[in-house]
């Protein structure tokens, strides 16, 4: 099977399967926004509106409009979500709630700063698509609010007793590495530069542990290992997603050493995170091999596998390391054999360790219109890049 | 196999397997309290001290001293835990923290009122064992604090936006039904009576839904069904545990109708919660058959199965309903084939849907020295009661 077939597969599934599924099933014509709790067939089974998923869907349709095709239906669908969010999504201080009722009443308080991160991403892309300054202002204000909250993201909702075991969390610098590129057009270059430098330092020098070749989810404020449940936690999907964010940042300055390091780390993570008994990538592991607290540790999740595909393709495209291509083909086979729903369209999200469907939903509290379409797009474009490179090499 | 053999099996496993395992492995001689994160062999893999598990272990050894044998080693071990808790367990307002470091520094704030419930249980049993008034006072103060916090148990740690979707939770009245008997010797009879009446009403008239024959985990303040993730949630193990609490309360007033109702509900719960494909009792289900949010919904947990055993035996002992005995034998076979660790002693806690060990731990954040020994004791004594009844019937 050559590269062109893969690219076509990813493109077709994005444009003919996944995006039509969300366009058809998730718009809330009555109250605005999206209904993201969809069963196997696409029918709504719950109407709660989770800010993460609302914002990510705005981002997705805006991104497709910006990068694939000026399709007005996509843009209208993004605006449909953004207008609901603009009206109902924030508390009086501009913090984004975690969830709302269908009508837009706040349900869960703004305890989770990633709601704000996805809001900044969504409104940033939509500003780029529309030029509507109001969307740009929302993205920028939200970003500034994230920076001011980043050292104490849970605020008064934190249950940790102060100072007994302070830990810093990988997810914050990791998402900033991606977010800063998403809203670069709204920021001054000095902020972009310093955010990128800090992000790369945190991911590659603080959370990455050279003695293990792996990335920890939590370390002490001075970057040391914490021998605790949180400190021992490894989330392979998280690490793989972060490694392709880092590769994107490294490309900007043509930092080949950084690209190579990110690629090598991602190969380590895959070796470590792969389930040699049943295939697929574990959701969580304990770095000392102890039992993790997460009962779902052995499950195979959609986002982990598609982020791994993006990471391996970028690694291969940027470095030519054949191990990346081999891993891509192996993960591709595992993923495409199990996650896409051949009967009702879109993809399953949750498989058990054996690779069987654990929950037949297409959308829920955490799965929405985001990782699958983003990864299909990223894979499609990277596969095109690989094919072009290969043609150029044959010509030269 | 006759009843006497079962009783002997439960007694022997309690006294020769489970209790020695915790006595041998979990005492923290250096800092006091218990080390409950034990691997398959009983070795400590983490030293955090979770208040639930510390208190439950104090309860367990005090209860055995009170009800099985005046074994000074058991009493000393209970006091060993209680002294650590007395010193480190509470904030200045008397609320029990959720967890402490090994040394006793608070780690997680008192956001969880069940820490207080298990503290009241533990200190109540220990007061009965020792007559030490200080322990009695701690139990009583904690109980009064629970009553004052019961309508807003999470307090400032609640992430729910006020009044959008207020829900009452089954776990609160359910645990009070058990706790009130545990500390009856510390309460005035009027408090006991009113707590029992309110508890029975909440469990049997509010959370129990006659149209389904099942118990909901959350209902609206007026007791209505809430068509939301929380409102649709069924936790079969919770319901079964509650039904034997109710049977114990009903025995006090010889309320045969209530005993029968609790027995019938528990049979419904088992029919509904049983996994007909792989056997065992599911952890969670959605009453409308939608995908639950809990990714661990299909796992088979130790406490669910042993609480079901107690419930079926009490149902059989009190009503003679043969269906209870049949279910007991079926759950007994499933449970004893899979949970006890024949190689290293004690019981596994977490099986996957197929009944294979998911996590090999003997203790962790949630599993400690509680459900297994309590249930082994309850089953042993109830089986003895069944045998005596049978002998009496043969004589008469």
Short mmCIF file of C-alpha atoms in Angstrom, two decimals, chain A residues 60-337:
data_model
loop_
_atom_site.label_atom_id
_atom_site.label_comp_id
_atom_site.label_asym_id
_atom_site.label_seq_id
_atom_site.Cartn_x
_atom_site.Cartn_y
_atom_site.Cartn_z
CA UNK A 60 -12.88 22.21 14.25
CA UNK A 61 -15.31 23.75 11.79
CA UNK A 62 -13.40 27.06 11.75
CA UNK A 63 -10.12 25.22 11.14
CA UNK A 64 -11.60 23.25 8.25
CA UNK A 65 -12.93 26.48 6.76
CA UNK A 66 -9.51 28.12 7.16
CA UNK A 67 -7.40 25.23 5.95
CA UNK A 68 -9.45 22.95 3.70
CA UNK A 69 -12.15 24.86 1.86
CA UNK A 70 -14.21 28.05 2.19
CA UNK A 71 -17.36 26.06 2.83
CA UNK A 72 -20.02 28.41 4.18
CA UNK A 73 -21.93 25.57 5.84
CA UNK A 74 -18.88 24.86 7.97
CA UNK A 75 -18.45 28.50 8.88
CA UNK A 76 -22.13 28.91 9.76
CA UNK A 77 -21.92 25.83 11.96
CA UNK A 78 -18.89 27.24 13.79
CA UNK A 79 -20.64 30.60 14.31
CA UNK A 80 -23.75 28.74 15.52
CA UNK A 81 -21.66 27.28 18.36
CA UNK A 82 -19.70 30.45 19.08
CA UNK A 83 -22.79 32.60 19.47
CA UNK A 84 -24.21 30.22 22.08
CA UNK A 85 -20.87 30.19 23.91
CA UNK A 86 -20.52 33.98 23.73
CA UNK A 87 -23.91 34.36 25.38
CA UNK A 88 -23.78 31.62 28.02
CA UNK A 89 -20.23 30.26 28.42
CA UNK A 90 -18.54 32.62 30.91
CA UNK A 91 -18.99 33.78 34.46
CA UNK A 92 -18.95 37.54 35.21
CA UNK A 93 -15.12 37.43 35.58
CA UNK A 94 -14.70 35.89 32.13
CA UNK A 95 -13.87 32.36 33.35
CA UNK A 96 -15.41 29.61 31.25
CA UNK A 97 -17.85 27.30 33.00
CA UNK A 98 -17.29 23.56 32.74
CA UNK A 99 -20.81 22.72 31.59
CA UNK A 100 -24.21 24.23 30.86
CA UNK A 101 -27.73 22.93 30.51
CA UNK A 102 -29.15 22.69 27.02
CA UNK A 103 -30.70 26.15 27.50
CA UNK A 104 -27.37 27.65 28.58
CA UNK A 105 -27.77 27.80 32.37
CA UNK A 106 -24.45 27.15 34.12
CA UNK A 107 -24.30 23.64 35.60
CA UNK A 108 -20.70 23.15 36.70
CA UNK A 109 -18.45 25.98 37.88
CA UNK A 110 -15.28 27.16 36.04
CA UNK A 111 -12.98 24.83 37.94
CA UNK A 112 -11.22 23.51 34.86
CA UNK A 113 -8.84 25.86 33.01
CA UNK A 114 -8.89 23.68 29.90
CA UNK A 115 -12.38 24.98 29.19
CA UNK A 116 -10.67 28.36 28.78
CA UNK A 117 -7.89 26.88 26.65
CA UNK A 118 -10.35 25.37 24.20
CA UNK A 119 -12.39 28.58 24.18
CA UNK A 120 -9.28 30.57 23.19
CA UNK A 121 -8.54 28.01 20.45
CA UNK A 122 -12.08 28.03 19.11
CA UNK A 123 -12.56 31.79 19.08
CA UNK A 124 -9.03 32.30 17.73
CA UNK A 125 -9.72 30.08 14.70
CA UNK A 126 -13.13 31.63 14.19
CA UNK A 127 -11.63 35.13 14.26
CA UNK A 128 -9.24 34.03 11.54
CA UNK A 129 -12.16 32.67 9.52
CA UNK A 130 -14.47 35.67 9.94
CA UNK A 131 -12.31 38.67 10.78
CA UNK A 132 -14.96 39.44 13.41
CA UNK A 133 -13.06 41.38 16.07
CA UNK A 134 -15.43 40.38 18.82
CA UNK A 135 -14.32 36.75 18.45
CA UNK A 136 -10.69 37.86 18.45
CA UNK A 137 -11.22 39.86 21.63
CA UNK A 138 -12.82 36.88 23.38
CA UNK A 139 -9.88 34.67 22.40
CA UNK A 140 -7.34 37.23 23.58
CA UNK A 141 -9.04 38.02 26.89
CA UNK A 142 -9.38 34.31 27.56
CA UNK A 143 -5.72 33.71 26.78
CA UNK A 144 -4.64 36.50 29.15
CA UNK A 145 -6.89 35.04 31.82
CA UNK A 146 -5.28 31.61 31.31
CA UNK A 147 -1.79 33.07 31.74
CA UNK A 148 -2.84 34.82 34.94
CA UNK A 149 -4.44 31.62 36.32
CA UNK A 150 -1.85 29.13 35.10
CA UNK A 151 0.05 28.75 38.39
CA UNK A 152 -3.13 28.02 40.35
CA UNK A 153 -5.51 26.77 37.68
CA UNK A 154 -8.08 25.14 39.98
CA UNK A 155 -8.21 28.15 42.31
CA UNK A 156 -10.72 27.76 45.10
CA UNK A 157 -11.88 24.41 43.69
CA UNK A 158 -8.55 22.77 44.48
CA UNK A 159 -8.86 20.03 47.09
CA UNK A 160 -5.11 19.82 47.70
CA UNK A 161 -3.98 21.01 51.13
CA UNK A 162 -1.61 23.94 50.48
CA UNK A 163 2.11 23.18 50.42
CA UNK A 164 2.05 19.57 51.62
CA UNK A 165 2.84 18.15 48.21
CA UNK A 166 2.81 20.90 45.60
CA UNK A 167 3.02 19.46 42.10
CA UNK A 168 3.08 21.02 38.68
CA UNK A 169 1.02 19.42 35.96
CA UNK A 170 2.23 18.54 32.46
CA UNK A 171 -1.05 19.40 30.78
CA UNK A 172 -0.64 23.15 31.30
CA UNK A 173 2.67 23.76 29.46
CA UNK A 174 1.69 21.11 26.94
CA UNK A 175 -1.51 22.84 25.91
CA UNK A 176 0.16 26.24 25.85
CA UNK A 177 2.62 24.86 23.28
CA UNK A 178 -0.33 24.22 20.99
CA UNK A 179 -2.52 27.17 21.95
CA UNK A 180 0.16 29.77 21.29
CA UNK A 181 0.32 28.70 17.64
CA UNK A 182 -3.45 28.63 17.39
CA UNK A 183 -3.78 32.27 18.39
CA UNK A 184 -0.42 33.58 17.20
CA UNK A 185 -2.25 36.03 14.92
CA UNK A 186 -3.70 37.70 18.02
CA UNK A 187 -0.50 37.98 20.07
CA UNK A 188 2.53 40.21 19.93
CA UNK A 189 5.68 38.38 18.77
CA UNK A 190 7.44 38.76 22.13
CA UNK A 191 4.60 36.94 23.94
CA UNK A 192 4.62 34.21 21.31
CA UNK A 193 8.39 33.79 21.60
CA UNK A 194 8.49 33.68 25.39
CA UNK A 195 5.47 31.36 25.64
CA UNK A 196 7.07 28.95 23.16
CA UNK A 197 10.43 29.02 24.92
CA UNK A 198 8.88 28.41 28.32
CA UNK A 199 6.66 25.66 26.93
CA UNK A 200 9.49 23.79 25.23
CA UNK A 201 11.65 24.08 28.33
CA UNK A 202 8.88 22.73 30.59
CA UNK A 203 7.99 19.80 28.33
CA UNK A 204 11.51 18.75 27.29
CA UNK A 205 13.62 19.65 30.33
CA UNK A 206 11.21 19.40 33.27
CA UNK A 207 8.53 16.77 32.59
CA UNK A 208 10.63 14.64 30.26
CA UNK A 209 12.76 12.28 32.37
CA UNK A 210 15.90 11.21 30.47
CA UNK A 211 16.61 8.26 32.78
CA UNK A 212 13.29 6.69 31.75
CA UNK A 213 12.93 8.23 28.29
CA UNK A 214 9.36 9.11 29.30
CA UNK A 215 7.25 12.11 30.23
CA UNK A 216 5.72 12.38 33.70
CA UNK A 217 2.29 13.91 34.27
CA UNK A 218 3.28 15.63 37.54
CA UNK A 219 6.60 16.75 39.04
CA UNK A 220 7.54 18.88 42.06
CA UNK A 221 7.85 22.67 41.66
CA UNK A 222 11.61 22.25 41.20
CA UNK A 223 11.08 19.52 38.59
CA UNK A 224 11.87 16.50 40.75
CA UNK A 225 10.17 13.12 40.67
CA UNK A 226 7.43 12.71 43.29
CA UNK A 227 7.03 9.13 44.47
CA UNK A 228 3.25 9.37 44.77
CA UNK A 229 0.26 8.19 42.71
CA UNK A 230 0.25 11.50 40.80
CA UNK A 231 4.02 11.59 40.46
CA UNK A 232 4.31 8.06 39.10
CA UNK A 233 1.58 8.52 36.50
CA UNK A 234 2.34 8.09 32.80
CA UNK A 235 -0.25 8.95 30.14
CA UNK A 236 1.26 7.72 26.86
CA UNK A 237 -1.34 9.46 24.67
CA UNK A 238 -0.63 12.77 26.33
CA UNK A 239 3.08 12.41 25.73
CA UNK A 240 2.60 11.48 22.07
CA UNK A 241 0.26 14.41 21.47
CA UNK A 242 2.77 16.76 23.11
CA UNK A 243 5.60 15.43 20.95
CA UNK A 244 3.89 16.46 17.75
CA UNK A 245 3.16 19.88 19.25
CA UNK A 246 6.89 20.18 19.98
CA UNK A 247 7.79 19.07 16.43
CA UNK A 248 5.55 21.85 15.07
CA UNK A 249 7.30 24.40 17.25
CA UNK A 250 10.73 23.09 16.30
CA UNK A 251 9.92 23.36 12.58
CA UNK A 252 9.50 27.14 12.98
CA UNK A 253 13.14 27.59 13.89
CA UNK A 254 14.31 24.56 11.90
CA UNK A 255 15.64 23.08 15.14
CA UNK A 256 16.62 19.63 13.89
CA UNK A 257 18.01 18.53 17.25
CA UNK A 258 14.70 19.29 18.95
CA UNK A 259 12.74 17.52 16.22
CA UNK A 260 14.92 14.47 16.63
CA UNK A 261 14.63 14.50 20.38
CA UNK A 262 10.83 14.73 20.22
CA UNK A 263 10.77 11.89 17.69
CA UNK A 264 13.01 9.69 19.86
CA UNK A 265 10.91 10.36 22.96
CA UNK A 266 7.74 9.47 21.08
CA UNK A 267 9.28 6.16 19.99
CA UNK A 268 10.18 5.45 23.63
CA UNK A 269 6.67 6.28 24.76
CA UNK A 270 5.19 3.91 22.19
CA UNK A 271 7.50 1.05 23.15
CA UNK A 272 6.54 1.62 26.76
CA UNK A 273 2.82 2.27 26.23
CA UNK A 274 2.08 -0.52 23.76
CA UNK A 275 0.12 -3.51 25.04
CA UNK A 276 2.14 -6.49 23.82
CA UNK A 277 -0.58 -8.91 24.86
CA UNK A 278 -3.66 -7.42 23.19
CA UNK A 279 -2.16 -4.62 21.04
CA UNK A 280 -3.12 -0.97 21.27
CA UNK A 281 -1.80 1.74 23.55
CA UNK A 282 -2.61 1.74 27.27
CA UNK A 283 -4.42 4.75 28.72
CA UNK A 284 -2.35 4.99 31.93
CA UNK A 285 0.65 3.34 33.51
CA UNK A 286 2.60 3.74 36.77
CA UNK A 287 6.26 4.38 36.05
CA UNK A 288 7.30 2.03 38.85
CA UNK A 289 4.94 -0.66 37.64
CA UNK A 290 2.63 -0.27 40.64
CA UNK A 291 -1.16 -0.41 40.28
CA UNK A 292 -2.41 2.97 39.02
CA UNK A 293 -5.47 4.57 40.66
CA UNK A 294 -7.22 4.85 37.29
CA UNK A 295 -9.45 1.78 36.88
CA UNK A 296 -9.60 2.53 33.14
CA UNK A 297 -5.82 2.21 32.82
CA UNK A 298 -5.91 -0.70 30.36
CA UNK A 299 -8.58 0.68 28.02
CA UNK A 300 -7.85 1.72 24.46
CA UNK A 301 -9.09 5.24 23.73
CA UNK A 302 -9.72 6.90 20.38
CA UNK A 303 -7.72 10.07 21.05
CA UNK A 304 -4.63 8.20 22.21
CA UNK A 305 -4.46 6.21 19.00
CA UNK A 306 -5.16 9.00 16.55
CA UNK A 307 -2.70 11.36 18.27
CA UNK A 308 -0.11 8.59 18.02
CA UNK A 309 -0.78 8.37 14.27
CA UNK A 310 -0.20 12.10 13.82
CA UNK A 311 2.96 11.95 15.90
CA UNK A 312 4.45 9.04 13.95
CA UNK A 313 3.67 10.62 10.58
CA UNK A 314 5.20 13.95 11.57
CA UNK A 315 8.22 12.15 12.97
CA UNK A 316 8.64 10.24 9.71
CA UNK A 317 8.03 13.30 7.52
CA UNK A 318 10.50 15.45 9.45
CA UNK A 319 13.27 12.93 10.14
CA UNK A 320 12.83 10.02 7.72
CA UNK A 321 13.23 7.59 10.64
CA UNK A 322 11.80 4.34 9.29
CA UNK A 323 10.80 3.22 12.79
CA UNK A 324 8.17 5.99 12.72
CA UNK A 325 6.70 4.66 9.50
CA UNK A 326 6.61 1.12 10.87
CA UNK A 327 4.86 2.27 14.02
CA UNK A 328 2.46 4.34 11.91
CA UNK A 329 1.47 1.27 9.89
CA UNK A 330 1.08 -0.86 13.02
CA UNK A 331 -1.07 1.71 14.85
CA UNK A 332 -2.99 2.44 11.66
CA UNK A 333 -3.98 -1.21 11.30
CA UNK A 334 -4.98 -1.51 14.95
CA UNK A 335 -6.95 1.74 14.85
CA UNK A 336 -8.78 1.34 11.56
CA UNK A 337 -9.72 -2.25 12.34
#
